[in-house]
CSV table of C-alpha atoms in Angstrom, one decimal:
chain,number,residue,atom,x,y,z
A,1,MET,CA,-12.9,25.7,-0.8
A,2,ARG,CA,-12.6,24.7,2.9
A,3,LYS,CA,-9.2,23.3,3.8
A,4,PRO,CA,-9.3,19.5,4.5
A,5,TRP,CA,-7.2,19.7,7.7
A,6,SER,CA,-7.6,21.3,11.1
A,7,SER,CA,-5.6,24.0,12.8
A,8,SER,CA,-3.3,21.3,14.2
A,9,GLY,CA,-2.5,20.4,10.6
A,10,ASP,CA,-1.7,24.1,9.9
A,11,ALA,CA,1.2,23.9,12.3
A,12,VAL,CA,2.9,21.0,10.5
A,13,LEU,CA,2.1,22.2,7.0
A,14,PRO,CA,5.4,24.0,6.3
A,15,TYR,CA,7.3,20.9,7.2
A,16,VAL,CA,5.0,18.7,5.1
A,17,GLY,CA,5.4,21.2,2.2
A,18,THR,CA,9.2,21.0,2.5
A,19,ALA,CA,9.1,17.2,2.4
A,20,CYS,CA,6.8,17.4,-0.7
A,21,LEU,CA,9.6,19.2,-2.6
A,22,ALA,CA,11.1,15.6,-2.9
A,23,SER,CA,7.7,14.4,-4.1
A,24,LEU,CA,7.5,17.2,-6.7
A,25,LEU,CA,10.9,16.1,-8.1
A,26,PHE,CA,9.6,12.5,-8.1
A,27,GLY,CA,6.8,13.5,-10.4
A,28,TYR,CA,8.9,15.9,-12.5
A,29,HIS,CA,11.5,13.3,-13.3
A,30,LEU,CA,8.8,10.8,-14.3
A,31,GLY,CA,7.0,13.4,-16.5
A,32,VAL,CA,10.0,15.2,-18.1
A,33,ILE,CA,10.5,12.4,-20.5
A,34,ASN,CA,6.9,12.3,-21.8
A,35,GLY,CA,7.1,15.0,-24.5
A,36,SER,CA,10.9,15.3,-24.8
A,37,LEU,CA,11.9,11.7,-25.5
A,38,GLU,CA,11.8,11.9,-29.3
A,39,HIS,CA,13.7,15.3,-29.2
A,40,ILE,CA,16.4,13.7,-26.9
A,41,ALA,CA,16.7,10.7,-29.1
A,42,ALA,CA,17.1,13.0,-32.2
A,43,GLY,CA,19.6,15.3,-30.5
A,44,LEU,CA,21.8,12.5,-29.1
A,45,GLY,CA,21.7,10.3,-32.2
A,46,PHE,CA,19.4,7.3,-31.4
A,47,ALA,CA,16.1,8.4,-33.0
A,48,GLY,CA,14.0,5.4,-34.1
A,49,ASP,CA,15.6,3.0,-31.7
A,50,ALA,CA,12.8,1.8,-29.4
A,51,ILE,CA,15.2,-0.1,-27.1
A,52,LEU,CA,17.6,2.8,-26.4
A,53,GLN,CA,14.6,5.1,-25.9
A,54,GLY,CA,13.2,2.6,-23.5
A,55,TRP,CA,16.5,2.6,-21.6
A,56,VAL,CA,16.4,6.4,-21.3
A,57,VAL,CA,12.9,6.0,-19.7
A,58,SER,CA,13.7,3.0,-17.5
A,59,SER,CA,17.2,3.9,-16.3
A,60,THR,CA,15.6,6.4,-13.9
A,61,LEU,CA,13.3,3.5,-12.7
A,62,ALA,CA,16.3,1.2,-12.2
A,63,GLY,CA,18.0,3.9,-10.1
A,64,ALA,CA,14.7,4.4,-8.2
A,65,ALA,CA,14.5,0.7,-7.3
A,66,ALA,CA,17.9,0.9,-5.7
A,67,GLY,CA,17.1,4.2,-4.0
A,68,SER,CA,13.9,2.9,-2.5
A,69,PHE,CA,15.8,0.1,-0.7
A,70,THR,CA,18.6,2.5,0.3
A,71,GLY,CA,16.1,5.1,1.6
A,72,GLY,CA,14.6,2.7,4.2
A,73,ALA,CA,18.0,1.9,5.6
A,74,LEU,CA,19.1,5.5,5.7
A,75,ALA,CA,15.9,6.7,7.3
A,76,ASP,CA,16.4,4.1,10.1
A,77,LYS,CA,20.1,4.8,10.6
A,78,ILE,CA,20.5,8.6,10.3
A,79,GLY,CA,16.9,9.8,10.6
A,80,ARG,CA,14.3,11.1,8.2
A,81,ARG,CA,15.5,14.7,8.0
A,82,ARG,CA,19.2,13.9,7.3
A,83,THR,CA,18.1,11.4,4.7
A,84,PHE,CA,16.2,14.1,2.8
A,85,GLN,CA,19.3,16.3,2.8
A,86,LEU,CA,21.6,13.5,1.6
A,87,ASN,CA,19.1,12.7,-1.0
A,88,ALA,CA,19.2,16.2,-2.4
A,89,VAL,CA,22.7,15.5,-3.8
A,90,PRO,CA,21.7,13.0,-6.5
A,91,LEU,CA,18.5,15.0,-7.1
A,92,PHE,CA,20.8,17.9,-8.0
A,93,LEU,CA,23.6,16.2,-9.9
A,94,GLY,CA,21.4,13.8,-12.0
A,95,PRO,CA,19.4,16.4,-13.9
A,96,LEU,CA,22.5,18.6,-14.2
A,97,LEU,CA,24.3,15.8,-15.9
A,98,SER,CA,21.4,15.0,-18.2
A,99,SER,CA,21.1,18.7,-19.2
A,100,CYS,CA,24.7,18.7,-20.3
A,101,SER,CA,24.8,15.2,-21.9
A,102,GLY,CA,26.5,14.8,-25.2
A,103,GLY,CA,25.4,11.2,-25.8
A,104,PHE,CA,23.3,8.2,-24.8
A,105,GLU,CA,25.6,7.1,-21.9
A,106,SER,CA,25.8,10.4,-20.1
A,107,MET,CA,22.0,10.9,-20.4
A,108,VAL,CA,21.4,7.5,-18.9
A,109,LEU,CA,23.9,8.1,-16.1
A,110,GLY,CA,22.1,11.3,-15.2
A,111,ARG,CA,18.8,9.6,-15.3
A,112,ILE,CA,20.1,6.9,-13.0
A,113,LEU,CA,21.3,9.5,-10.4
A,114,ALA,CA,17.9,11.2,-10.6
A,115,GLY,CA,16.2,7.9,-10.2
A,116,LEU,CA,18.3,7.1,-7.1
A,117,GLY,CA,17.1,10.4,-5.6
A,118,ILE,CA,13.4,9.8,-6.4
A,119,GLY,CA,13.6,6.3,-5.1
A,120,ILE,CA,14.8,7.5,-1.7
A,121,SER,CA,12.2,10.2,-1.8
A,122,SER,CA,9.4,7.7,-2.5
A,123,ALA,CA,10.3,5.8,0.7
A,124,VAL,CA,11.1,8.7,3.0
A,125,ALA,CA,8.5,11.4,2.2
A,126,PRO,CA,5.3,9.4,3.0
A,127,LEU,CA,7.1,7.9,6.1
A,128,TYR,CA,8.1,11.4,7.5
A,129,ILE,CA,4.7,13.0,6.7
A,130,SER,CA,2.7,10.1,8.4
A,131,GLU,CA,4.9,10.4,11.5
A,132,ILE,CA,4.6,14.2,12.0
A,133,ALA,CA,1.0,14.7,11.0
A,134,PRO,CA,-1.7,14.8,13.7
A,135,THR,CA,-3.9,11.7,13.6
A,136,GLU,CA,-7.1,13.4,12.5
A,137,ASP,CA,-5.2,15.1,9.6
A,138,ARG,CA,-2.9,12.3,8.6
A,139,GLY,CA,-5.0,11.3,5.5
A,140,ALA,CA,-5.3,14.9,4.2
A,141,LEU,CA,-1.7,15.8,4.8
A,142,GLY,CA,-0.5,12.4,3.6
A,143,SER,CA,-2.2,12.9,0.3
A,144,LEU,CA,-0.2,16.0,-0.3
A,145,ASN,CA,2.7,13.7,-1.0
A,146,GLN,CA,0.8,12.4,-4.1
A,147,LEU,CA,-0.3,16.0,-4.9
A,148,GLY,CA,3.3,17.0,-5.0
A,149,ILE,CA,4.1,14.1,-7.4
A,150,ASN,CA,1.2,15.1,-9.6
A,151,ILE,CA,2.2,18.8,-9.6
A,152,GLY,CA,5.7,17.7,-10.6
A,153,ILE,CA,4.3,15.7,-13.5
A,154,LEU,CA,2.2,18.7,-14.6
A,155,LEU,CA,5.1,21.1,-14.4
A,156,ALA,CA,7.2,18.7,-16.5
A,157,LEU,CA,4.4,18.5,-19.2
A,158,VAL,CA,3.9,22.3,-19.2
A,159,ALA,CA,7.7,22.8,-19.3
A,160,GLY,CA,7.7,20.7,-22.5
A,161,LEU,CA,5.4,23.0,-24.4
A,162,PRO,CA,8.2,25.1,-26.1
A,163,LEU,CA,9.7,21.8,-27.6
A,164,ALA,CA,7.6,22.3,-30.7
A,165,ASP,CA,9.5,25.4,-31.6
A,166,SER,CA,12.8,24.7,-29.9
A,167,PRO,CA,13.9,21.0,-30.1
A,168,ASN,CA,16.9,21.5,-27.8
A,169,TRP,CA,14.6,22.9,-25.1
A,170,TRP,CA,14.8,19.5,-23.3
A,171,ARG,CA,18.2,20.6,-21.8
A,172,ALA,CA,16.5,23.5,-20.0
A,173,MET,CA,13.8,21.2,-18.8
A,174,PHE,CA,16.3,19.0,-17.0
A,175,LEU,CA,18.2,22.0,-15.6
A,176,LEU,CA,15.1,23.4,-14.0
A,177,ALA,CA,14.9,20.3,-11.8
A,178,THR,CA,18.0,21.4,-9.9
A,179,ILE,CA,16.2,24.3,-8.3
A,180,PRO,CA,13.8,22.3,-6.0
A,181,ALA,CA,16.7,20.1,-5.0
A,182,VAL,CA,18.6,23.1,-3.6
A,183,PHE,CA,15.4,24.3,-1.7
A,184,LEU,CA,14.9,20.7,-0.3
A,185,PHE,CA,18.5,20.6,1.1
A,186,VAL,CA,18.2,24.1,2.7
A,187,GLY,CA,14.6,23.8,3.9
A,188,MET,CA,15.3,20.6,5.8
A,189,PHE,CA,17.6,22.6,8.2
A,190,LYS,CA,14.3,24.2,9.5
A,191,CYS,CA,12.3,21.0,9.8
A,192,PRO,CA,12.1,18.9,13.0
A,193,GLU,CA,13.1,15.3,13.1
A,194,SER,CA,10.3,12.7,13.4
A,195,PRO,CA,9.5,12.4,17.2
A,196,ARG,CA,8.8,8.6,16.7
A,197,TRP,CA,12.3,8.1,15.2
A,198,LEU,CA,13.8,10.1,18.1
A,199,VAL,CA,12.0,8.0,20.7
A,200,LYS,CA,13.3,4.8,19.0
A,201,GLN,CA,16.8,6.2,19.4
A,202,GLY,CA,16.2,6.9,23.1
A,203,ARG,CA,16.5,10.6,22.5
A,204,LEU,CA,13.4,11.5,24.6
A,205,ALA,CA,14.3,15.1,25.3
A,206,GLU,CA,14.8,15.9,21.6
A,207,ALA,CA,11.5,14.0,20.9
A,208,GLU,CA,9.6,16.2,23.3
A,209,MET,CA,11.1,19.3,21.7
A,210,ALA,CA,10.2,18.1,18.2
A,211,SER,CA,6.7,17.1,19.4
A,212,ARG,CA,6.0,20.5,20.9
A,213,LEU,CA,7.2,22.2,17.8
A,214,LEU,CA,4.9,20.1,15.7
A,215,TRP,CA,1.8,19.7,17.9
A,216,GLY,CA,2.1,22.4,20.5
A,217,LYS,CA,1.6,22.3,24.3
A,218,THR,CA,-1.7,20.5,24.1
A,219,ASN,CA,-3.3,17.3,25.4
A,220,LYS,CA,-2.6,15.9,22.0
A,221,PHE,CA,1.1,16.3,22.6
A,222,GLU,CA,0.9,14.7,26.0
A,223,GLU,CA,-1.2,11.7,24.8
A,224,THR,CA,1.0,11.1,21.7
A,225,ILE,CA,4.4,11.3,23.4
A,226,GLY,CA,2.9,9.2,26.3
A,227,ASP,CA,1.9,6.5,23.9
A,228,LEU,CA,5.3,6.4,22.3
A,229,LYS,CA,7.0,6.1,25.7
A,230,SER,CA,4.7,3.6,27.4
A,231,ASP,CA,3.3,1.2,24.7
A,232,GLY,CA,6.7,-0.6,24.6
A,233,SER,CA,6.8,-0.8,20.8
A,234,GLU,CA,9.3,1.9,20.3
A,235,ALA,CA,11.7,1.1,23.2
A,236,VAL,CA,11.6,-2.6,23.7
A,237,GLU,CA,12.5,-3.9,20.3
A,238,GLN,CA,15.2,-2.9,17.8
A,239,ASP,CA,14.3,-2.4,14.2
A,240,ALA,CA,13.5,-5.7,12.4
A,241,SER,CA,16.0,-7.2,10.0
A,242,TRP,CA,15.3,-7.5,6.3
A,243,GLY,CA,14.8,-11.3,6.8
A,244,GLU,CA,12.2,-10.8,9.4
A,245,LEU,CA,9.9,-9.0,6.9
A,246,PHE,CA,9.3,-12.5,5.5
A,247,SER,CA,8.5,-14.1,8.8
A,248,LYS,CA,5.1,-15.3,9.9
A,249,ARG,CA,5.0,-12.4,12.3
A,250,TYR,CA,5.0,-9.7,9.6
A,251,TRP,CA,4.5,-11.2,6.2
A,252,LYS,CA,0.8,-10.9,5.9
A,253,VAL,CA,0.8,-7.1,6.2
A,254,VAL,CA,4.1,-6.8,4.2
A,255,SER,CA,2.5,-8.8,1.4
A,256,VAL,CA,-0.5,-6.4,1.3
A,257,GLY,CA,1.9,-3.5,0.9
A,258,ALA,CA,3.9,-5.1,-1.9
A,259,SER,CA,0.7,-6.2,-3.7
A,260,LEU,CA,-0.9,-2.7,-3.6
A,261,PHE,CA,2.2,-1.3,-5.4
A,262,LEU,CA,2.3,-4.2,-7.9
A,263,ILE,CA,-1.3,-3.6,-8.8
A,264,GLN,CA,-0.8,0.1,-8.9
A,265,GLN,CA,2.0,-0.2,-11.4
A,266,PHE,CA,0.4,-2.8,-13.7
A,267,SER,CA,-2.7,-0.7,-13.8
A,268,GLY,CA,-1.0,1.2,-16.5
A,269,ILE,CA,-0.3,4.5,-14.8
A,270,ASN,CA,3.2,5.0,-15.9
A,271,ALA,CA,2.5,3.9,-19.5
A,272,VAL,CA,0.1,6.9,-19.5
A,273,VAL,CA,2.6,9.2,-17.8
A,274,PHE,CA,5.5,8.3,-20.0
A,275,PHE,CA,3.8,7.7,-23.3
A,276,SER,CA,0.5,9.6,-23.5
A,277,THR,CA,2.0,12.1,-26.0
A,278,ALA,CA,3.0,9.3,-28.3
A,279,VAL,CA,-0.4,7.6,-28.0
A,280,PHE,CA,-2.3,10.9,-28.6
A,281,ARG,CA,-0.1,11.5,-31.7
A,282,GLY,CA,-1.0,8.0,-33.0
A,283,ALA,CA,-4.7,8.8,-32.4
A,284,GLY,CA,-4.4,11.8,-34.7
A,285,ILE,CA,-4.3,14.6,-32.1
A,286,LYS,CA,-2.2,17.5,-33.4
A,287,SER,CA,-1.6,19.2,-30.0
A,288,ASP,CA,-0.4,16.1,-28.4
A,289,VAL,CA,1.9,17.8,-25.8
A,290,ALA,CA,-0.9,20.1,-24.8
A,291,ALA,CA,-3.3,17.1,-24.5
A,292,SER,CA,-0.8,15.5,-22.2
A,293,ALA,CA,-0.6,18.7,-20.1
A,294,LEU,CA,-4.4,18.5,-19.8
A,295,VAL,CA,-3.9,14.9,-18.4
A,296,GLY,CA,-1.4,16.2,-15.9
A,297,LEU,CA,-3.9,18.9,-14.8
A,298,ALA,CA,-6.6,16.2,-14.3
A,299,ASN,CA,-4.0,14.4,-12.1
A,300,VAL,CA,-3.6,17.5,-9.9
A,301,ILE,CA,-7.4,18.1,-9.6
A,302,GLY,CA,-8.0,14.5,-8.6
A,303,SER,CA,-5.4,14.7,-5.9
A,304,ILE,CA,-7.0,17.9,-4.5
A,305,VAL,CA,-10.3,16.1,-4.3
A,306,ALA,CA,-8.7,13.0,-2.7
A,307,SER,CA,-7.1,15.2,-0.1
A,308,SER,CA,-10.5,16.5,1.0
A,309,GLN,CA,-12.1,13.0,1.1
A,310,MET,CA,-9.2,11.0,2.6
A,311,ASP,CA,-10.3,11.5,6.3
A,312,LYS,CA,-14.0,11.4,5.4
A,313,GLN,CA,-14.6,8.5,3.1
A,314,GLY,CA,-11.6,6.5,4.2
A,315,ARG,CA,-8.7,4.9,2.4
A,316,LYS,CA,-10.4,1.6,1.5
A,317,TYR,CA,-13.4,3.3,-0.2
A,318,LEU,CA,-11.1,5.6,-2.2
A,319,LEU,CA,-9.1,2.7,-3.4
A,320,ILE,CA,-12.1,0.6,-4.6
A,321,THR,CA,-13.7,3.6,-6.3
A,322,SER,CA,-10.4,4.5,-7.9
A,323,PHE,CA,-9.6,1.1,-9.4
A,324,THR,CA,-13.1,0.7,-10.7
A,325,GLY,CA,-13.0,4.0,-12.4
A,326,MET,CA,-9.6,3.3,-13.9
A,327,ALA,CA,-10.9,-0.1,-15.3
A,328,ILE,CA,-13.8,1.6,-17.0
A,329,SER,CA,-11.6,4.3,-18.5
A,330,MET,CA,-9.0,1.8,-19.8
A,331,LEU,CA,-11.8,-0.1,-21.5
A,332,ILE,CA,-13.1,3.0,-23.2
A,333,LEU,CA,-9.6,4.0,-24.2
A,334,ALA,CA,-8.9,0.6,-25.7
A,335,LEU,CA,-12.1,0.6,-27.7
A,336,SER,CA,-11.5,4.2,-28.9
A,337,LEU,CA,-8.2,3.1,-30.4
A,338,ALA,CA,-9.3,-0.3,-31.9
A,339,TRP,CA,-13.0,-0.2,-32.7
A,340,ARG,CA,-13.6,1.0,-36.3
A,341,ALA,CA,-17.1,2.2,-35.5
A,342,LEU,CA,-15.6,4.8,-33.2
A,343,GLN,CA,-12.8,5.8,-35.6
A,344,ASN,CA,-14.3,9.3,-36.2
A,345,PHE,CA,-14.4,9.9,-32.5
A,346,SER,CA,-11.1,8.2,-31.5
A,347,ALA,CA,-9.2,11.4,-30.8
A,348,VAL,CA,-11.8,12.9,-28.5
A,349,LEU,CA,-12.5,9.6,-26.8
A,350,ALA,CA,-8.7,9.0,-26.3
A,351,VAL,CA,-8.3,12.3,-24.5
A,352,LEU,CA,-11.5,12.0,-22.4
A,353,ALA,CA,-10.8,8.4,-21.4
A,354,THR,CA,-7.2,9.3,-20.5
A,355,VAL,CA,-8.3,12.3,-18.5
A,356,SER,CA,-10.9,10.2,-16.6
A,357,TYR,CA,-8.3,7.5,-16.0
A,358,MET,CA,-6.0,10.1,-14.4
A,359,LEU,CA,-8.8,11.6,-12.3
A,360,ALA,CA,-9.7,8.1,-11.0
A,361,PHE,CA,-6.0,7.2,-10.4
A,362,SER,CA,-5.3,10.4,-8.4
A,363,TYR,CA,-8.5,9.9,-6.4
A,364,GLY,CA,-7.2,6.7,-4.7
A,365,ALA,CA,-4.7,4.4,-6.4
A,366,GLY,CA,-2.2,7.2,-6.5
A,367,PRO,CA,-2.2,8.8,-3.0
A,368,VAL,CA,-3.5,5.9,-0.8
A,369,PRO,CA,-0.9,3.1,-1.1
A,370,ALA,CA,2.1,5.1,0.3
A,371,LEU,CA,-0.1,6.6,3.0
A,372,LEU,CA,-1.8,3.4,3.9
A,373,LEU,CA,1.5,1.5,4.2
A,374,ALA,CA,3.1,4.1,6.4
A,375,GLU,CA,0.0,3.6,8.7
A,376,MET,CA,-0.2,-0.2,8.5
A,377,PHE,CA,3.4,-1.2,9.1
A,378,ALA,CA,4.5,-1.8,12.7
A,379,SER,CA,7.2,0.7,13.9
A,380,GLN,CA,9.9,-2.0,13.9
A,381,ILE,CA,9.4,-2.7,10.2
A,382,ARG,CA,8.0,0.6,9.0
A,383,ALA,CA,11.0,2.0,7.1
A,384,LYS,CA,12.2,-1.3,5.7
A,385,ALA,CA,8.8,-2.6,4.7
A,386,MET,CA,8.1,0.7,3.0
A,387,ALA,CA,11.4,0.3,1.1
A,388,LEU,CA,10.5,-3.3,0.1
A,389,SER,CA,7.0,-2.3,-1.1
A,390,LEU,CA,8.4,0.6,-3.1
A,391,GLY,CA,11.1,-1.6,-4.5
A,392,VAL,CA,8.3,-3.7,-6.0
A,393,HIS,CA,6.8,-0.4,-7.3
A,394,TRP,CA,10.0,0.6,-9.0
A,395,VAL,CA,10.9,-2.8,-10.4
A,396,CYS,CA,7.4,-3.0,-12.0
A,397,ASN,CA,7.8,0.6,-13.2
A,398,PHE,CA,11.2,-0.3,-14.7
A,399,ILE,CA,9.7,-3.2,-16.7
A,400,ILE,CA,6.8,-1.1,-18.0
A,401,GLY,CA,9.1,1.8,-19.0
A,402,LEU,CA,11.6,-0.6,-20.8
A,403,LEU,CA,9.1,-2.8,-22.6
A,404,PHE,CA,6.0,-0.7,-23.2
A,405,LEU,CA,6.9,0.6,-26.7
A,406,SER,CA,8.2,-2.8,-27.8
A,407,VAL,CA,5.1,-4.6,-26.7
A,408,VAL,CA,2.8,-2.1,-28.3
A,409,GLU,CA,4.7,-2.6,-31.6
A,410,LYS,CA,4.0,-6.3,-31.4
A,411,VAL,CA,0.4,-6.6,-30.1
A,412,GLY,CA,-1.1,-3.1,-30.4
A,413,VAL,CA,-1.8,-0.4,-27.8
A,414,SER,CA,-5.5,-1.4,-27.4
A,415,VAL,CA,-4.6,-5.0,-26.3
A,416,VAL,CA,-2.1,-3.6,-23.8
A,417,TYR,CA,-4.7,-1.2,-22.4
A,418,LEU,CA,-7.2,-4.0,-22.0
A,419,GLY,CA,-4.6,-5.8,-20.0
A,420,PHE,CA,-4.2,-2.8,-17.8
A,421,GLY,CA,-7.9,-2.5,-17.3
A,422,SER,CA,-8.2,-6.1,-16.2
A,423,VAL,CA,-5.5,-5.5,-13.5
A,424,CYS,CA,-7.5,-2.4,-12.3
A,425,LEU,CA,-10.6,-4.5,-11.9
A,426,GLY,CA,-8.7,-7.2,-10.1
A,427,GLY,CA,-7.3,-4.5,-7.8
A,428,ALA,CA,-10.7,-3.4,-6.7
A,429,PHE,CA,-11.6,-7.0,-5.6
A,430,TYR,CA,-8.2,-7.4,-3.9
A,431,VAL,CA,-8.7,-4.2,-1.8
A,432,LEU,CA,-12.2,-5.3,-0.9
A,433,ASN,CA,-11.0,-8.5,0.6
A,434,ASN,CA,-7.5,-7.7,2.0
A,435,VAL,CA,-7.2,-4.0,3.1
A,436,VAL,CA,-8.2,-2.7,6.5
A,437,GLU,CA,-9.5,0.8,7.1
A,438,THR,CA,-7.1,3.1,9.0
A,439,LYS,CA,-8.7,6.5,9.0
A,440,GLY,CA,-9.1,8.3,12.3
A,441,ARG,CA,-6.8,5.9,14.2
A,442,SER,CA,-3.3,6.6,15.6
A,443,LEU,CA,-0.3,4.7,14.2
A,444,GLU,CA,0.0,2.9,17.6
A,445,GLU,CA,-3.7,1.8,17.5
A,446,ILE,CA,-3.3,0.4,14.0
A,447,GLU,CA,-0.1,-1.5,15.0
A,448,ARG,CA,-1.9,-3.1,17.9
A,449,GLU,CA,-4.6,-4.5,15.6
A,450,LEU,CA,-2.4,-5.6,12.8
A,451,SER,CA,0.7,-6.8,14.8
A,452,PRO,CA,-0.7,-7.9,18.2
A,453,VAL,CA,2.2,-10.2,18.8
A,454,VAL,CA,4.5,-7.3,18.9
A,455,TYR,CA,2.6,-5.7,21.7
A,456,ASP,CA,2.1,-9.0,23.6
A,457,ASP,CA,5.8,-9.5,23.5
A,458,ALA,CA,6.5,-5.9,24.6
A,459,ALA,CA,4.1,-6.2,27.5
A,460,ALA,CA,5.7,-9.4,28.7
A,461,PHE,CA,9.1,-7.9,28.5
A,462,ALA,CA,8.0,-4.9,30.5
A,463,HIS,CA,6.9,-7.2,33.4
A,464,LEU,CA,10.3,-9.0,33.6
């Protein structure tokens, strides 16, 4: 299959790949609980308690919510590269503690630490990739962030296969997550800092060195570094404060970012990632963990397809197609679990609908929001606005992880899935009316369209 990026993209691929180790851990820590939750609960003495099991799931998400806000501030203060390295510490210690836990409290503490790490990763990885990728390859390379997440989920599901014969295998599953954390810390010593961040710090000589390492001695390099020096956006204004994100100047674009992640989370994705094994078991599927691994594989395949289409079809098209496909899949899944006429086919339909849902999600709703936001936000607010949007992502994620099992017990899984499908359909209409297309345009060009006041002010300042 033909690679979806150019030779310019090849030069930055090793650095993108290193950043995607954080994304892989993001996915792994989300997926590791899917098949292992009941074994953890049995081993640590809280089997049958839906509330405590919900906390084991959602404690990671609470940590991630805090980490997403911290990641934006750290990325602005100490740089993207150093933030990755600092982040490797909780990504190492969290799973190490969980693997050795002797009770509910230590398990939750380990999950919180891992969550802190993946929250920081969720803010910094797409930011860094968008800033080092060549314009024409930014969509394809940016989608590797989501591919890394999906590979992490798949690895976690595959790692859970021995659980059927070895109930304590979950300890090894957590311990395995420490290995990529070490590689992330070491690998970042070889990665260049974002040239855009260096220019904002006034470190122009370092920015040129980083740019030549990333983009080579080409016209592309001269044009890009020239834009960064001369457009005024990087040098005239300091980073915006948190309060300014809610000002008239920025709120419209910030609200789009927050809304995309809110829709993404209430589309049901993490209910599928966390609880597909339990749902498949309820539908009568004997090889429930294997079926969940098949769902993870569909997630990876969809991400690969999305990578090839991101810079061809565009971000907006992929989002609309994705949300529409997810809505249809959720409807089929709900009917397969509730409609008696389909009872004899419920197991097969449940797997097929879940697989098609994951394919649709990974085609657009998964990879596009983080990439699109890194492209849409003005440089003065980019890190903080990414952090705010991802904070919404993790808060919603936390709510779903904590309450899903309890709500399903009260109203039934089919009703919950119908609700998710309605959100997906609403998401398609929201994107149609509110999202701008960003493919094939530099970050500076996008800023000029979405935040013209920033550039008007910068130009006026330059003439003083």
